[in-house]
mmCIF file of C-alpha atoms in Angstrom:
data_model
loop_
_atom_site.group_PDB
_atom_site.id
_atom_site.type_symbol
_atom_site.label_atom_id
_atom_site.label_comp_id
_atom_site.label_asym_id
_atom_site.label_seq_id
_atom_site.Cartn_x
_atom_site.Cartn_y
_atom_site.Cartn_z
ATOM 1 C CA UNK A 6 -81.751 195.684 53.278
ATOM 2 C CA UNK A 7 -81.427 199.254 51.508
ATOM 3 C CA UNK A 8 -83.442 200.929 54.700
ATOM 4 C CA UNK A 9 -80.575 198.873 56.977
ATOM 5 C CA UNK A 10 -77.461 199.870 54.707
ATOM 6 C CA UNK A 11 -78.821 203.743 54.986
ATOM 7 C CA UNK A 12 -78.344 203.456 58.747
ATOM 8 C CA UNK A 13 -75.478 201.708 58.769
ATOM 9 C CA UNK A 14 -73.601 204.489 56.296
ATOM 10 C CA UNK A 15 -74.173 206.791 59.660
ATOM 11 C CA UNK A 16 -72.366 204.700 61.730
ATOM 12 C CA UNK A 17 -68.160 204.378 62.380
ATOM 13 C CA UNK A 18 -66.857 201.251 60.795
ATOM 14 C CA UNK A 19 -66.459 199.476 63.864
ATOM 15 C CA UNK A 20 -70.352 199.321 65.638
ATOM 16 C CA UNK A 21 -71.333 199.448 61.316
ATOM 17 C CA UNK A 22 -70.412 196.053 61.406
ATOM 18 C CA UNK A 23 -71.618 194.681 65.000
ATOM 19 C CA UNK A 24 -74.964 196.195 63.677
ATOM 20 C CA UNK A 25 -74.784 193.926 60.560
ATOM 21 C CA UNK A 26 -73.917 191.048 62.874
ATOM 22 C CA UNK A 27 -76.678 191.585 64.876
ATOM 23 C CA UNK A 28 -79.453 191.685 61.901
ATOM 24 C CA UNK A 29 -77.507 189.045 60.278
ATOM 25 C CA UNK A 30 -78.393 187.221 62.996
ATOM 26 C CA UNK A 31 -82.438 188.257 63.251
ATOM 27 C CA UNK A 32 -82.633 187.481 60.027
ATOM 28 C CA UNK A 33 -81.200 183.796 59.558
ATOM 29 C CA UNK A 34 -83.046 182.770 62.889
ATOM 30 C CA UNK A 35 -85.940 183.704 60.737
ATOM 31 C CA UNK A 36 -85.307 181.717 58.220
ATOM 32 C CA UNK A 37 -84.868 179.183 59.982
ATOM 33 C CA UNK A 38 -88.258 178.846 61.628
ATOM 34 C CA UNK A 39 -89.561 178.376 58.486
ATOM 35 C CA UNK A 40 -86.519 176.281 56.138
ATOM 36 C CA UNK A 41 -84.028 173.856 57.763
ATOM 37 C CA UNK A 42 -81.120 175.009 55.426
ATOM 38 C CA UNK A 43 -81.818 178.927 54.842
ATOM 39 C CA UNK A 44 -80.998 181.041 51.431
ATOM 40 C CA UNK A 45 -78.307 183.549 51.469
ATOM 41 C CA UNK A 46 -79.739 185.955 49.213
ATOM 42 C CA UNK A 47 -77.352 188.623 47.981
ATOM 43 C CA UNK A 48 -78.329 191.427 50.292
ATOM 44 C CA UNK A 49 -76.843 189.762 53.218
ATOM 45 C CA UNK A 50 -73.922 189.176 51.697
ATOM 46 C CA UNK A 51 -73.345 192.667 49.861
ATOM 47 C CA UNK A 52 -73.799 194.439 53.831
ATOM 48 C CA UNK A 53 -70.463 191.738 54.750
ATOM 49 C CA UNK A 54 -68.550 192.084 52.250
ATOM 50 C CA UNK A 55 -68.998 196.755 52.497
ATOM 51 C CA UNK A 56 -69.278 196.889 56.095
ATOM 52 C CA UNK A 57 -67.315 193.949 57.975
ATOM 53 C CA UNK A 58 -64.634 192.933 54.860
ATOM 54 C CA UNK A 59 -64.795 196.999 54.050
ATOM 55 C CA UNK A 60 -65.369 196.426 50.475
ATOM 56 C CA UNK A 61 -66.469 199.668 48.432
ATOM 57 C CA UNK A 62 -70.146 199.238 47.255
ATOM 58 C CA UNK A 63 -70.104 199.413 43.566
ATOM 59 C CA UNK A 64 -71.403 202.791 42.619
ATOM 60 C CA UNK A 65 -72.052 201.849 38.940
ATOM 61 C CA UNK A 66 -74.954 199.364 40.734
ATOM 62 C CA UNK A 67 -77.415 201.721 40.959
ATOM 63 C CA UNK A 68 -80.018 201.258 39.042
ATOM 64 C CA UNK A 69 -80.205 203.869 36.020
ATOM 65 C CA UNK A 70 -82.549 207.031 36.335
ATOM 66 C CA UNK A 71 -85.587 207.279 33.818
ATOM 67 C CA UNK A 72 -85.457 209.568 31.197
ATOM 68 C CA UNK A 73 -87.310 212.776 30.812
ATOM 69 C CA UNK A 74 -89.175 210.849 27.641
ATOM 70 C CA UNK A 75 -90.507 207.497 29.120
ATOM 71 C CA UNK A 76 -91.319 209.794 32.011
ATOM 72 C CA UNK A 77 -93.513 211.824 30.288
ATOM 73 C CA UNK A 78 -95.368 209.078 28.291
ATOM 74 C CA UNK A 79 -95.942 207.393 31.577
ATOM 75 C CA UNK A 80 -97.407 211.130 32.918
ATOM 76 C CA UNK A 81 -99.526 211.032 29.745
ATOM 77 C CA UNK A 82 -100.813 207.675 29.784
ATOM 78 C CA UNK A 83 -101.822 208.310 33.312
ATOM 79 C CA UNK A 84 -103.600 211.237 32.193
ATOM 80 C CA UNK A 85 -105.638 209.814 29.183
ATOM 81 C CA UNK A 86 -105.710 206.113 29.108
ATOM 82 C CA UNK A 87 -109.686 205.303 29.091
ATOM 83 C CA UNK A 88 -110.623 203.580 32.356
ATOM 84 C CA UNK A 89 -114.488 202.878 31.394
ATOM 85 C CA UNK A 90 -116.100 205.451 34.041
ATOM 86 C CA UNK A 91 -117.963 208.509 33.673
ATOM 87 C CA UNK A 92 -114.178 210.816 33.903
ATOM 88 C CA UNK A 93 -113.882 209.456 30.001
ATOM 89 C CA UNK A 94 -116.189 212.418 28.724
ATOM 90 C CA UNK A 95 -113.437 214.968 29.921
ATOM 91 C CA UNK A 96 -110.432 212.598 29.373
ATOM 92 C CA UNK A 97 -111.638 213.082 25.822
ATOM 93 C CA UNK A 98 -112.252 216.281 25.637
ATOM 94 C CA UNK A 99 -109.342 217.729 27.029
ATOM 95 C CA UNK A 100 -106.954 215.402 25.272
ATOM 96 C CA UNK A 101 -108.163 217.029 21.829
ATOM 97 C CA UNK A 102 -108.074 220.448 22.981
ATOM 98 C CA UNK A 103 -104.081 219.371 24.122
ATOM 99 C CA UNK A 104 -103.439 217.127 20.721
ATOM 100 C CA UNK A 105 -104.785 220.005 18.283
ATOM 101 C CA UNK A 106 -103.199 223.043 19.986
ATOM 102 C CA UNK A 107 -99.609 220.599 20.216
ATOM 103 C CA UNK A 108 -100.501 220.594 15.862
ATOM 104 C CA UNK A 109 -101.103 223.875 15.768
ATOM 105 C CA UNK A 110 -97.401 224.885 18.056
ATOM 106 C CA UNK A 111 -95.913 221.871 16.547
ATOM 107 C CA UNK A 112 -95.202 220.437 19.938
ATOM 108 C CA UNK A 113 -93.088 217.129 18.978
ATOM 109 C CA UNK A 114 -92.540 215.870 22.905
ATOM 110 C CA UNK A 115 -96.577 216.098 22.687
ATOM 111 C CA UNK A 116 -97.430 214.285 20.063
ATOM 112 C CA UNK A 117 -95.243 211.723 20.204
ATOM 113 C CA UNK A 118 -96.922 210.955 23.052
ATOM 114 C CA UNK A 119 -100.370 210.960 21.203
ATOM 115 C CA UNK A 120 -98.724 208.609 18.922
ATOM 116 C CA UNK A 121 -98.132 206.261 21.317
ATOM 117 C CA UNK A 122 -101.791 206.397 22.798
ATOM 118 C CA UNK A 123 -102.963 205.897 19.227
ATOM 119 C CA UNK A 124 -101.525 202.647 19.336
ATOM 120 C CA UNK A 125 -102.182 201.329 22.473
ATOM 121 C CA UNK A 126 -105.861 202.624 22.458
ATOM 122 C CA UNK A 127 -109.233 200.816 21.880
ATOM 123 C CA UNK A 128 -110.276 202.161 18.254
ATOM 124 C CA UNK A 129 -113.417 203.720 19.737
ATOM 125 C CA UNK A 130 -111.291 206.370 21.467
ATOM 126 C CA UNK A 131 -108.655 207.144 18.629
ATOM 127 C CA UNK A 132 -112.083 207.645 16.600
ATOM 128 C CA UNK A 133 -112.725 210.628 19.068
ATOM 129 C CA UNK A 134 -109.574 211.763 19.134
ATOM 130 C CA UNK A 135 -109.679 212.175 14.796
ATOM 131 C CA UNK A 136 -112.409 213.684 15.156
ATOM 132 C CA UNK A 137 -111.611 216.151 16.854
ATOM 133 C CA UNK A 138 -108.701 217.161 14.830
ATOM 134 C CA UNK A 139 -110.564 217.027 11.988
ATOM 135 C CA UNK A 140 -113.015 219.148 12.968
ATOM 136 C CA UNK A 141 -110.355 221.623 14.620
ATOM 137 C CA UNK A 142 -108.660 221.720 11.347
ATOM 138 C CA UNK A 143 -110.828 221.009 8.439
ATOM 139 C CA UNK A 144 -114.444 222.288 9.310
ATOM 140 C CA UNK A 145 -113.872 225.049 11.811
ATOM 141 C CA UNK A 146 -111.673 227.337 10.045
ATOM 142 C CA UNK A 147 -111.067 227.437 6.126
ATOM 143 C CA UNK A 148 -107.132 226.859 5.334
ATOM 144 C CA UNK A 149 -106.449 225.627 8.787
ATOM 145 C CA UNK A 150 -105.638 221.951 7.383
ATOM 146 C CA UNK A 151 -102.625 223.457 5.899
ATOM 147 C CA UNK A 152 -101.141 223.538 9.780
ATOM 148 C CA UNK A 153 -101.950 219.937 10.351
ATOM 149 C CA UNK A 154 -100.472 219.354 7.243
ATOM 150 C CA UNK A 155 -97.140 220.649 8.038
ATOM 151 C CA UNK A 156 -97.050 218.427 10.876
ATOM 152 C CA UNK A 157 -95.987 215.237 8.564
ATOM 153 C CA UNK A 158 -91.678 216.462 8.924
ATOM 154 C CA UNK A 159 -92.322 217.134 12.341
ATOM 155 C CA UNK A 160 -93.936 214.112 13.796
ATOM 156 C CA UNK A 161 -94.331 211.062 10.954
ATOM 157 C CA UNK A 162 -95.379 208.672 13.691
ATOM 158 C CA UNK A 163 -98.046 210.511 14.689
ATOM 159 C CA UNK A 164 -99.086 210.882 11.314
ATOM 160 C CA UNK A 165 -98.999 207.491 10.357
ATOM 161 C CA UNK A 166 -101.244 206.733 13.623
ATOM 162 C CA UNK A 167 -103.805 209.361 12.466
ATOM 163 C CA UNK A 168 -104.081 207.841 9.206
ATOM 164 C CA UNK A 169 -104.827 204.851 10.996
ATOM 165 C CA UNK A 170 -107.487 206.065 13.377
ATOM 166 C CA UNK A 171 -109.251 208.607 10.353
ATOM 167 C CA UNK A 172 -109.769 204.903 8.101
ATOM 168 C CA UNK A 173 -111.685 203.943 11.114
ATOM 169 C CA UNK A 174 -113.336 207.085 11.505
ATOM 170 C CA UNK A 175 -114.492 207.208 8.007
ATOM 171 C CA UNK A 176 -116.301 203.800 6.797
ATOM 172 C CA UNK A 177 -118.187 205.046 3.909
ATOM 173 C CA UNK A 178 -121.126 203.831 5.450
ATOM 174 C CA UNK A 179 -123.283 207.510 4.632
ATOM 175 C CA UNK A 180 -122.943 210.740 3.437
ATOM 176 C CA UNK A 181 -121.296 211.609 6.804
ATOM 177 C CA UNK A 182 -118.783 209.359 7.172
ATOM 178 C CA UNK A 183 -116.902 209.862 3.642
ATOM 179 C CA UNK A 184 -113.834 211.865 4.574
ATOM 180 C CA UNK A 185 -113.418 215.901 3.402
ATOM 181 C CA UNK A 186 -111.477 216.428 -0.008
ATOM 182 C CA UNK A 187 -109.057 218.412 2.195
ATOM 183 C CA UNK A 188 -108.216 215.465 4.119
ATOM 184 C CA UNK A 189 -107.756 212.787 1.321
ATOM 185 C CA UNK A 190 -105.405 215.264 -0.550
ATOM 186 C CA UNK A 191 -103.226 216.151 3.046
ATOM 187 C CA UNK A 192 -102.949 212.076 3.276
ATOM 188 C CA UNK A 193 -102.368 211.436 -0.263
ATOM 189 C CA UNK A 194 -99.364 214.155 -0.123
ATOM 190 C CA UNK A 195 -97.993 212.716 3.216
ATOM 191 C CA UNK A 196 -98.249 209.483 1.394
ATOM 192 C CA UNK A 197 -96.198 210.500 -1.835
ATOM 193 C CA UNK A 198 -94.105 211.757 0.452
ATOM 194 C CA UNK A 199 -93.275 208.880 2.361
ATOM 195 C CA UNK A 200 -94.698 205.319 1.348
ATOM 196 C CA UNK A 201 -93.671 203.409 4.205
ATOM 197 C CA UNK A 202 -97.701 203.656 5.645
ATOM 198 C CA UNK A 203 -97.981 201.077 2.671
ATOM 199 C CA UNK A 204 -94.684 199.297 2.699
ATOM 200 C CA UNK A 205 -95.428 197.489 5.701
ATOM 201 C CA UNK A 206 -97.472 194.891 3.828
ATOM 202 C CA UNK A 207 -94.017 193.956 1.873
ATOM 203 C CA UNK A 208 -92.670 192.990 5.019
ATOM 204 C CA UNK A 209 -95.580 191.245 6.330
ATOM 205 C CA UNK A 210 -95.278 188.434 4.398
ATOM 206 C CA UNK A 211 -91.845 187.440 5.865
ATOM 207 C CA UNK A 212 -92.497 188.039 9.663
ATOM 208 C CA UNK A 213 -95.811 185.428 9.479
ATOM 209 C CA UNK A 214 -94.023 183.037 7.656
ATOM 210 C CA UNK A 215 -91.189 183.384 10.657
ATOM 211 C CA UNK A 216 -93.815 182.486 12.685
ATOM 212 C CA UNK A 217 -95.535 179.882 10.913
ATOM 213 C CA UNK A 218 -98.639 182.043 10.532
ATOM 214 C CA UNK A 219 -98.774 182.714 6.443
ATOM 215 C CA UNK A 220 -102.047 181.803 4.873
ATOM 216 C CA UNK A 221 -103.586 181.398 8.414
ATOM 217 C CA UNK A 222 -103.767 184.854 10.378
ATOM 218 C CA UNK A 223 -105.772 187.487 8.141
ATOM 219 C CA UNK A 224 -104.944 191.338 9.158
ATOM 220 C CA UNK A 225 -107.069 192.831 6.678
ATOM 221 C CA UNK A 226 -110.589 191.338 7.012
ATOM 222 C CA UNK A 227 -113.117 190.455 3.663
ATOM 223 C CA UNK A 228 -116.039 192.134 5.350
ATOM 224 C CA UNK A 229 -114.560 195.222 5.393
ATOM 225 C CA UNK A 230 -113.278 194.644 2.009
ATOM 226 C CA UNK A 231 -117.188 194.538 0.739
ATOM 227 C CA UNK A 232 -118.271 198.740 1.783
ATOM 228 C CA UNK A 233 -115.106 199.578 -0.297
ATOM 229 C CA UNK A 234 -116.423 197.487 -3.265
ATOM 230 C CA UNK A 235 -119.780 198.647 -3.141
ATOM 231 C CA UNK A 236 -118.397 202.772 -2.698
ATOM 232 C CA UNK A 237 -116.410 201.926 -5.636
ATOM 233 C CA UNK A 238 -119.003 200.797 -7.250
ATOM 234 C CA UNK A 239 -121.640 203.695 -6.544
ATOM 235 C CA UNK A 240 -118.669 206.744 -7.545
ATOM 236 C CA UNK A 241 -118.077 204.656 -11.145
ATOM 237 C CA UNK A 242 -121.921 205.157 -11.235
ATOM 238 C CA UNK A 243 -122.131 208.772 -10.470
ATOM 239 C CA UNK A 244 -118.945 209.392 -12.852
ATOM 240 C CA UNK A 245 -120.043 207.036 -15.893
ATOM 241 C CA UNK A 246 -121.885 209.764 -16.991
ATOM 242 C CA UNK A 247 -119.629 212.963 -17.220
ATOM 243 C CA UNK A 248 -116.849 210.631 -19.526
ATOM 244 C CA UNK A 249 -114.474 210.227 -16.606
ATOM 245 C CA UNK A 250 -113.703 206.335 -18.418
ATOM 246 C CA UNK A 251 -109.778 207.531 -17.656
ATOM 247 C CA UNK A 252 -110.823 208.330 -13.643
ATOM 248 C CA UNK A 253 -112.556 205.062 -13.207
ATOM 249 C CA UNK A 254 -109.825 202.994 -14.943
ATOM 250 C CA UNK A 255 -107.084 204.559 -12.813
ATOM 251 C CA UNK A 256 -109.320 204.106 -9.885
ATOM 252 C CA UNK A 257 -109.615 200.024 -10.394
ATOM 253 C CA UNK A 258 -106.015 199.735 -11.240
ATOM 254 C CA UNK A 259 -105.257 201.171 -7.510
ATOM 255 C CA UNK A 260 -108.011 198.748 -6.323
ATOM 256 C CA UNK A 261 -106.217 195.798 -8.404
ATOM 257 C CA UNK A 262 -102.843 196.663 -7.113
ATOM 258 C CA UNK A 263 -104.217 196.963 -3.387
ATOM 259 C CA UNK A 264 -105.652 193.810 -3.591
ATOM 260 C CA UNK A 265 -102.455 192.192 -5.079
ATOM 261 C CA UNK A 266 -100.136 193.175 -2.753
ATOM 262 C CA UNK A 267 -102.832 192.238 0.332
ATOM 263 C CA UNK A 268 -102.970 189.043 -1.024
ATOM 264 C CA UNK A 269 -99.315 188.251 -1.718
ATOM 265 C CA UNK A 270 -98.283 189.335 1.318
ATOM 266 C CA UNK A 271 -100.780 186.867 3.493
ATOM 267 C CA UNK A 272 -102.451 189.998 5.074
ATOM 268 C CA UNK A 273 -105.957 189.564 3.352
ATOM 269 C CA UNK A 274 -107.054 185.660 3.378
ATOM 270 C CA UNK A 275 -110.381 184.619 0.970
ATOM 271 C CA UNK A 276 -111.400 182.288 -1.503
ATOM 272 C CA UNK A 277 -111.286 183.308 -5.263
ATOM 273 C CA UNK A 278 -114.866 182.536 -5.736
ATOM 274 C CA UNK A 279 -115.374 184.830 -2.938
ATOM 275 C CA UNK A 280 -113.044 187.377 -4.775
ATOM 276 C CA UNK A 281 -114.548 186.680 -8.017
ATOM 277 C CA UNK A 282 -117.881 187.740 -6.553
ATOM 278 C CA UNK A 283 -117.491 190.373 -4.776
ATOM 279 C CA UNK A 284 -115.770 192.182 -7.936
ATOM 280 C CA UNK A 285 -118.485 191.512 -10.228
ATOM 281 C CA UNK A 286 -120.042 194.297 -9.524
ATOM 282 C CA UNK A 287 -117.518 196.718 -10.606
ATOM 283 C CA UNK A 288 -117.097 197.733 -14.398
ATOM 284 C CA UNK A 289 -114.649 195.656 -16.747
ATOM 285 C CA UNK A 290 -110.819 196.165 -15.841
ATOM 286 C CA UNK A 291 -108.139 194.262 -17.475
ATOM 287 C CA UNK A 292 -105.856 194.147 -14.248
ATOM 288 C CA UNK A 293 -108.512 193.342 -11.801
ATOM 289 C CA UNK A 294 -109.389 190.732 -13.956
ATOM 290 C CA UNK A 295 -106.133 189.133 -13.783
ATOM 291 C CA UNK A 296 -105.904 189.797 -10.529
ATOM 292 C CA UNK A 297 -109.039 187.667 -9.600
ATOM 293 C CA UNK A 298 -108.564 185.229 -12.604
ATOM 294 C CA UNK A 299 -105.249 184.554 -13.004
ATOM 295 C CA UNK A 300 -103.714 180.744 -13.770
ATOM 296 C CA UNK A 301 -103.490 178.528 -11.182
ATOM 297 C CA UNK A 302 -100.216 178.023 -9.758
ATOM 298 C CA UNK A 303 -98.915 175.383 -7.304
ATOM 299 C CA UNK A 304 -97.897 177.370 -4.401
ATOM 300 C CA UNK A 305 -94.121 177.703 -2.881
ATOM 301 C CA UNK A 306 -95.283 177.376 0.598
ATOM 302 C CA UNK A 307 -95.998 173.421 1.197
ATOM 303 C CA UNK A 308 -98.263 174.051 3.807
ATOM 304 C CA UNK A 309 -100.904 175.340 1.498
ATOM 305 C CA UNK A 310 -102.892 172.953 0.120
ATOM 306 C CA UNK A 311 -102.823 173.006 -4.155
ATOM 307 C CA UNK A 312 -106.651 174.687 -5.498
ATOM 308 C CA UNK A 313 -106.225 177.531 -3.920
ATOM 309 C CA UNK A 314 -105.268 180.931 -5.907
ATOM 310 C CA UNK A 315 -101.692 181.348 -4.974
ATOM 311 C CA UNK A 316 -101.783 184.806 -4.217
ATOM 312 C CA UNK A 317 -105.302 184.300 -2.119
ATOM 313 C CA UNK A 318 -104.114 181.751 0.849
ATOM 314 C CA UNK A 319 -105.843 179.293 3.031
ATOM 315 C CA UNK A 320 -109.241 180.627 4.421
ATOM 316 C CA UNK A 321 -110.499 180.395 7.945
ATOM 317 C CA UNK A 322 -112.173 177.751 9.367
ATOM 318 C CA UNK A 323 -115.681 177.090 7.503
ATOM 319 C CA UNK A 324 -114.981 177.587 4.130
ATOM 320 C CA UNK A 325 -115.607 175.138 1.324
ATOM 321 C CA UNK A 326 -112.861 173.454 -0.626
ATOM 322 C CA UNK A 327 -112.127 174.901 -4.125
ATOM 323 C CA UNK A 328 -111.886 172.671 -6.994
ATOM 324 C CA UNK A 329 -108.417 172.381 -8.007
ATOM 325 C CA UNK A 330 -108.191 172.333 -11.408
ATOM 326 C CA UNK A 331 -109.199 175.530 -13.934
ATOM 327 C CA UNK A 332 -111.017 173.270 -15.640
ATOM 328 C CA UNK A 333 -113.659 172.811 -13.437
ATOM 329 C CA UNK A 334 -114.301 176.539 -14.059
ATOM 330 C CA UNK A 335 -115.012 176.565 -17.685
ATOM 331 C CA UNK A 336 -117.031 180.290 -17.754
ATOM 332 C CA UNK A 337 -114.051 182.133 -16.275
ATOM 333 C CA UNK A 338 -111.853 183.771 -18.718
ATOM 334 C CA UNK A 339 -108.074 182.696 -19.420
ATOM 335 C CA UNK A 340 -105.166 185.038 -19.909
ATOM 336 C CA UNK A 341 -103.133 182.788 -21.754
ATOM 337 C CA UNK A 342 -100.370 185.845 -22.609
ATOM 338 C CA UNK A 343 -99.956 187.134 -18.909
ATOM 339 C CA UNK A 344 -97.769 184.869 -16.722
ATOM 340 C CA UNK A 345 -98.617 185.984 -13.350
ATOM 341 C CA UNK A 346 -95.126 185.918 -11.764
ATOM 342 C CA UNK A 347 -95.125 186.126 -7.224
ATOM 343 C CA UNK A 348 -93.277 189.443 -6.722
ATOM 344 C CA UNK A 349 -93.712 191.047 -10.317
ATOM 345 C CA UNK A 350 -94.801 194.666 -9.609
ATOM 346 C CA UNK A 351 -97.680 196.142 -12.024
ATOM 347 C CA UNK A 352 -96.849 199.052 -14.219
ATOM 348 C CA UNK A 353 -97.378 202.289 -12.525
ATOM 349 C CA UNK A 354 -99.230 205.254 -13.631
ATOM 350 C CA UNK A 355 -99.302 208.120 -11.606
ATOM 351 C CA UNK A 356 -102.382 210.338 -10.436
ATOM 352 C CA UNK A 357 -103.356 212.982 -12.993
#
């Protein structure tokens, strides 16, 4: 109807509306070949009512132009969204030569749009993507992380992506992937700076519960839970002997408060025997203890069955039931002067 009302707007008002008589009339006959009693749709009727009843079209109609921003993240997912072909290679590559020189102009528009990709990506690719940046701007040239650095003002949501992709990146699985010193202290600053990377797990707790999803959906899986136990593990090793007792102690309080808030929050789903376990290995700490240990409480959300450790919610499918009294765990040690209180922070001491 648009391509008829353009050719109609050329017309005088009087053969304008014999013309929209005349494909009025093509166009019910066709109708009616195919439907006893046709539709009048609202195209029709908008070419009456302008060109035969002379009714002003209403300008404000039109639909609204895009703007300059959800134009260009279109342009840019066109350019660099993988498509699984053999064009990937110098997708890639050209995306982190664009992504590292937008860092080093501070381009916002740019990455912004990076941010976005981050997001929407398959974790292989964002991998690549760190990479390159940190090989741009921590191995290549001394003192260059202090551009990528300054970045955090500019662009916080690309930040907070990067920091995302760069815990993929690095699993501590060898000597290679354990991230630079450079890099930890850049995302510990941007951190201190602003939290919210790691205040999203304080809200998680109320969005699955909104959708009936606490204690069921896990976001932070116990495999990868197990690496980060045993690295733990190997660095109190390493340190033991060069009396860093304060180091190590300050390190499992951050583990113990990690774990807490993962747990309270519904994000990271196991068994306390599982917990219990997997902890073992690590040297003596009084928080982590009561983290893993703590008294059995009956839980506030009836849809969790009792004999599970409130703070450590229903596991998946396939795990055994836990016995639901303390009793039947007579080797585990009692804190009988720490209430464990749902929503009590832990005292903080800050990095030395």
């Amino acid at each position: 109807m648009s391509d008829i009302r353009h050719s109609l707007l050329r017309r005088d008002a009087l053969s304008a509306a014999k013309e929209v008589l005349y494909h009025l009339d093509i166009y019910f006959s066709s109708q009616l070949q195919s439907a006893p009693l046709p539709i009048v749709d609202k195209g029709p009727v908008e070419l009456l009512e302008e060109f035969v009843f002379q009714v002003p079209k209403e300008r404000s109609a039109q639909p609204k132009e895009q703007t300059k921003d959800s134009v260009r993240q279109i342009i840019f997912s066109s350019l660099f969204s993988p498509q699984g072909n053999k064009a990937d290679d110098s997708r890639m590559s050209l995306l982190g030569k664009l992504v590292s020189m937008a860092v080093a102009v501070c381009r916002i528009p740019v990455l912004e749009c990076a941010a976005s990709w981050l997001q929407r990506t398959p974790v292989v690719y964002c991998v690549r993507l760190a990479k390159a940046l940190v090989d741009d701007y921590c191995c290549l040239v001394p003192g260059s992380i202090q551009t990528l650095k300054q970045i955090f003002s500019a662009s916080p949501r690309f930040c907070c992506q990067f920091i995302t992709s760069v815990t993929a990146l690095y699993d501590l699985s060898s000597d290679d992937l354990i991230p630079p010193m450079d890099l930890l202290e850049m995302i510990v600053t941007w951190i201190f700076e602003d939290p919210s990377v790691l205040q999203v797990l304080m809200t998680l707790q109320l969005h699955l519960t909104e959708k009936n999803l606490y204690g069921r959906l896990g976001l932070i899986l116990f495999d990868h839970m197990v690496p980060l136990v045993e690295e733990i593990n190997r660095l109190a090793d390493e340190l033991n002997p060069l009396n860093a007792s304060q180091e190590i102690e300050l390190s499992l309080d951050r583990l113990a408060q990690a774990l807490q808030v993962a747990m309270a929050s519904g994000a990271l789903l196991c068994t306390r025997d599982d917990l219990r376990t997997l902890c073992s290995r690590l040297p003596h700490n009084n928080l982590l203890q009561l983290v893993i240990s703590g008294p059995v409480q009956q839980s506030p959300h009836a849809a969790l069955p009792p004999g599970f450790y409130p703070h450590i919610h229903t596991p998946p499918l396939g795990y055994g039931a836990v016995p639901a009294h303390p009793a039947a765990h007579p080797a585990l040690p009692t804190h009988p002067g720490h209430t464990f209180i749902s929503g009590v922070t832990f005292p903080f001491r800050p990095i030395r």
